[in-house]
PDB file of C-alpha atoms in Angstrom:
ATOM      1  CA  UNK A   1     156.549 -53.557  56.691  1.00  0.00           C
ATOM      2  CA  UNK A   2     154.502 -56.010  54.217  1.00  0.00           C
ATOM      3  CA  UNK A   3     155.977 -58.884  55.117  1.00  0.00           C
ATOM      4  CA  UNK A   4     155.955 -58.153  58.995  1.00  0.00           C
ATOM      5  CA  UNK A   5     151.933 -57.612  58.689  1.00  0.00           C
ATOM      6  CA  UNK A   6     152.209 -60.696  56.299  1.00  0.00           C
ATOM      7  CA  UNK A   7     153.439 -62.609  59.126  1.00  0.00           C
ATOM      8  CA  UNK A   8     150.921 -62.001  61.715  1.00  0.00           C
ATOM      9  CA  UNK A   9     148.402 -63.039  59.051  1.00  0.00           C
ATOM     10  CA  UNK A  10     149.752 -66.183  58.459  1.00  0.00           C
ATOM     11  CA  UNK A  11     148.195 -69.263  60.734  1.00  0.00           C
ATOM     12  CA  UNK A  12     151.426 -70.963  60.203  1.00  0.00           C
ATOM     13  CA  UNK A  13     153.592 -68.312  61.707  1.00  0.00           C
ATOM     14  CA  UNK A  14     151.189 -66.103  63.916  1.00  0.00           C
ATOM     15  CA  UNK A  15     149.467 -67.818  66.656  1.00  0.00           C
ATOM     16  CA  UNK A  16     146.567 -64.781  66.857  1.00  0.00           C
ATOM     17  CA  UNK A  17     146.232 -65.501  62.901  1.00  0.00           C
ATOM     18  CA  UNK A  18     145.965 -69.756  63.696  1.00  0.00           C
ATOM     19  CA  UNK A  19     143.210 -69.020  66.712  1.00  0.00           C
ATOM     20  CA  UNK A  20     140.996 -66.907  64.149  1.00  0.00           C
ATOM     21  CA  UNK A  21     141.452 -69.271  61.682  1.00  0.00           C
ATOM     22  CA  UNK A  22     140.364 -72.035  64.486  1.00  0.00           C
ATOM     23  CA  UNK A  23     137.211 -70.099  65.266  1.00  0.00           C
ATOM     24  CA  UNK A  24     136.030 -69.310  61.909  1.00  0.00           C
ATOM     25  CA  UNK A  25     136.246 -73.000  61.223  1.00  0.00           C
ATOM     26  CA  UNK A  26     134.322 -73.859  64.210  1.00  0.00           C
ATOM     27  CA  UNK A  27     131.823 -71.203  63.175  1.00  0.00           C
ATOM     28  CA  UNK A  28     131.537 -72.374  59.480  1.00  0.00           C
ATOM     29  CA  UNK A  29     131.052 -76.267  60.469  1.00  0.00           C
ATOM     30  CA  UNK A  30     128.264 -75.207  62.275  1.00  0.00           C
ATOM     31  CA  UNK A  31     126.320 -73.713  60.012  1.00  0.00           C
ATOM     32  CA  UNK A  32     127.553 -76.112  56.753  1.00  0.00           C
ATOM     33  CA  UNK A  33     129.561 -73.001  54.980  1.00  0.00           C
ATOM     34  CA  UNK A  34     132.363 -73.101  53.517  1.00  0.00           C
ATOM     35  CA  UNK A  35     134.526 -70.105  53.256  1.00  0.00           C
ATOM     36  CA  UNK A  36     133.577 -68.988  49.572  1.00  0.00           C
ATOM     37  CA  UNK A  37     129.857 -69.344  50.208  1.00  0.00           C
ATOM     38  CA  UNK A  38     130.383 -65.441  52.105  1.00  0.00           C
ATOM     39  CA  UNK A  39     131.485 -63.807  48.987  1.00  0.00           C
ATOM     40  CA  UNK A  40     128.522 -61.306  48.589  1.00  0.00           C
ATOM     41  CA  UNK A  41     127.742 -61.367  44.583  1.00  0.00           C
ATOM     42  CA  UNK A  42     125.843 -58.108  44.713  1.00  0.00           C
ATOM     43  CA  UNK A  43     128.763 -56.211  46.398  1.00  0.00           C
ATOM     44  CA  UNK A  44     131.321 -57.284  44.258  1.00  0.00           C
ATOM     45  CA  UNK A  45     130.661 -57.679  39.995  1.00  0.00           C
ATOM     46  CA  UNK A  46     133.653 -59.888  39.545  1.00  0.00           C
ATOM     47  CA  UNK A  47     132.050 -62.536  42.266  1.00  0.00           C
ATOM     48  CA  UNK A  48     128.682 -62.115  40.009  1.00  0.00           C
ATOM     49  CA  UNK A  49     130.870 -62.552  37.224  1.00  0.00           C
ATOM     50  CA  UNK A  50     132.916 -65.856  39.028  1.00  0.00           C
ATOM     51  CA  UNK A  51     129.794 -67.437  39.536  1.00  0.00           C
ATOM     52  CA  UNK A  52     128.027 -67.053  36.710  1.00  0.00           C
ATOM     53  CA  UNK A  53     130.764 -68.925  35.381  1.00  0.00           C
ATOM     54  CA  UNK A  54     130.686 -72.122  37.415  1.00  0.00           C
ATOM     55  CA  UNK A  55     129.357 -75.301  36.476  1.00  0.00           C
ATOM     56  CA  UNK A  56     125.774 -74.932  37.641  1.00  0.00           C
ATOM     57  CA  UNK A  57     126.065 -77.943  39.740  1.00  0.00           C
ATOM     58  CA  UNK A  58     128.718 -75.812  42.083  1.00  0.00           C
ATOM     59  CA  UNK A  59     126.659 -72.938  42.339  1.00  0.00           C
ATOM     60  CA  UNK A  60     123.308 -74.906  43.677  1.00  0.00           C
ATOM     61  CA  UNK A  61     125.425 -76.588  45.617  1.00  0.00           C
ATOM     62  CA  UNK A  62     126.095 -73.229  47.019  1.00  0.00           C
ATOM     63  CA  UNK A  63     122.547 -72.101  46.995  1.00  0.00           C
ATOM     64  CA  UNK A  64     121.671 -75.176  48.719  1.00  0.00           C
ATOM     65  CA  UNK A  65     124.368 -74.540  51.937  1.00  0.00           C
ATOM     66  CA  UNK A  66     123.520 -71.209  52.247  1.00  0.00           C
ATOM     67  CA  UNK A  67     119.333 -71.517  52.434  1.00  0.00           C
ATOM     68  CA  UNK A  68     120.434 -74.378  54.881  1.00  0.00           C
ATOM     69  CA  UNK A  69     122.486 -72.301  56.976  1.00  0.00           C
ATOM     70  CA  UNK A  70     120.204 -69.493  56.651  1.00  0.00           C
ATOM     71  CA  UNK A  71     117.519 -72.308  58.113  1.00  0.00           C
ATOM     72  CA  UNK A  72     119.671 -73.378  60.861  1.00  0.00           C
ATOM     73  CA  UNK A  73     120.374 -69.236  61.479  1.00  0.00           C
ATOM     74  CA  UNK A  74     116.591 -69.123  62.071  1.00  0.00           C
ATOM     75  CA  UNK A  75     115.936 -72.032  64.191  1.00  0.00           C
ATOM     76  CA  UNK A  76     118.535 -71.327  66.555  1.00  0.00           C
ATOM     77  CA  UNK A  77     120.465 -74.710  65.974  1.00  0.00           C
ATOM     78  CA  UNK A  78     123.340 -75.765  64.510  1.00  0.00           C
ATOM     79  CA  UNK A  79     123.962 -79.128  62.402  1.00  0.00           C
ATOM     80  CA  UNK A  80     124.394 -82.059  63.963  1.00  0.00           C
ATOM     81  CA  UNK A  81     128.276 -82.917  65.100  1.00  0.00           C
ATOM     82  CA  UNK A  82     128.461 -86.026  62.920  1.00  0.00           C
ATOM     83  CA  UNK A  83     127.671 -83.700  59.727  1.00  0.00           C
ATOM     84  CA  UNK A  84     129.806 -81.076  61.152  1.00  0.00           C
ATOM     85  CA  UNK A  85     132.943 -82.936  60.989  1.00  0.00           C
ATOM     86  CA  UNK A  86     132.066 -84.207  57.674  1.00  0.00           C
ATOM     87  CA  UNK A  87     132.325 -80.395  56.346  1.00  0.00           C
ATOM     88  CA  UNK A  88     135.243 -78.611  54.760  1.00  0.00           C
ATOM     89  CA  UNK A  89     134.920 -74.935  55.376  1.00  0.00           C
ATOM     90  CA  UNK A  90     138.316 -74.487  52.944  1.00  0.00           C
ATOM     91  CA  UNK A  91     137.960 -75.848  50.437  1.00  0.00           C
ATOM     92  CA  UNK A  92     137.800 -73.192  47.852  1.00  0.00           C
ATOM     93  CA  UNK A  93     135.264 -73.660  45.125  1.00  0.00           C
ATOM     94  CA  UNK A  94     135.963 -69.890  43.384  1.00  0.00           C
ATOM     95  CA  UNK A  95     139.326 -68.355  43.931  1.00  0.00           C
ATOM     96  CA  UNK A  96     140.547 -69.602  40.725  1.00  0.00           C
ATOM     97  CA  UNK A  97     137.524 -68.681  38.921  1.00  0.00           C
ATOM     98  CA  UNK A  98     137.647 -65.345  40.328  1.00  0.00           C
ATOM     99  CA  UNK A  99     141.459 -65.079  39.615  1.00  0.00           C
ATOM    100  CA  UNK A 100     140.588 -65.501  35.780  1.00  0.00           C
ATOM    101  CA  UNK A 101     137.712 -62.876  36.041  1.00  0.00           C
ATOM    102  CA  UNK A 102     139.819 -60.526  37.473  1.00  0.00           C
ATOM    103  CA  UNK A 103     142.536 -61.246  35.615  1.00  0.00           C
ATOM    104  CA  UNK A 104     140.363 -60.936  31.965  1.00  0.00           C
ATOM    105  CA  UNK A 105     139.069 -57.634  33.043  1.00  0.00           C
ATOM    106  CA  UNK A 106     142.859 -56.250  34.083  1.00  0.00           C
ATOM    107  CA  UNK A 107     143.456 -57.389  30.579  1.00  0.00           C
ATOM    108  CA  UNK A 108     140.721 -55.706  29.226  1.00  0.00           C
ATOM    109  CA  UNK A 109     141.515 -52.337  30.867  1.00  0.00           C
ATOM    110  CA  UNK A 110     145.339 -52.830  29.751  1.00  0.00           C
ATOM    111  CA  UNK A 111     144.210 -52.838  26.314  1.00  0.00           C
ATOM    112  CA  UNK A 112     141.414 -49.826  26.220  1.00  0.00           C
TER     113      UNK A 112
END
């Protein structure tokens, strides 16, 4: 059953999967995000954790997309479609440091 629902998840393989994918990218480009930027770090400790640490030149970076988006949000406008295509909503910025958070505190419950 895992790998069936695995399959309709996957863009490659599920077409439903590749047109979500499509719109979320449309979505992000518009507003300058990039996929990582929606982690919530107050809902989650090991996102606080992730962050904290990142180089701090990655996480104003962050700060800086997400006031700008926030802006844009406001204003009822989107950025412009030259800057749009310059953005790259997948590029992932904290999955590895939140793999290594995660994967310190499962070693630090292992061992208590």
């Amino acid at each position: 059953m895992s790998s069936f629902l695995q399959s309709l998840l996957d863009p490659k393989k599920s077409w439903l999967a590749s047109l979500h994918m499509k719109a979320l990218t449309t979505r992000l480009r518009k507003y300058g995000l990039r996929y990582d930027d929606l982690y919530d770090p107050y809902y989650d400790l090991d996102i606080k954790e992730a962050l904290n640490r990142l180089p701090r030149e990655i996480v104003d970076a962050r700060n800086q997309r997400l006031k700008r988006a926030m802006d844009l949000s406001m204003k009822h406008e989107y950025l412009p479609e030259d800057l749009q295509k310059m953005q790259t909503p997948f590029r992932s910025y904290l999955q590895d440091m939140l793999a290594l958070v995660s994967s310190c505190i499962l070693k630090v419950l292992l061992i208590t």
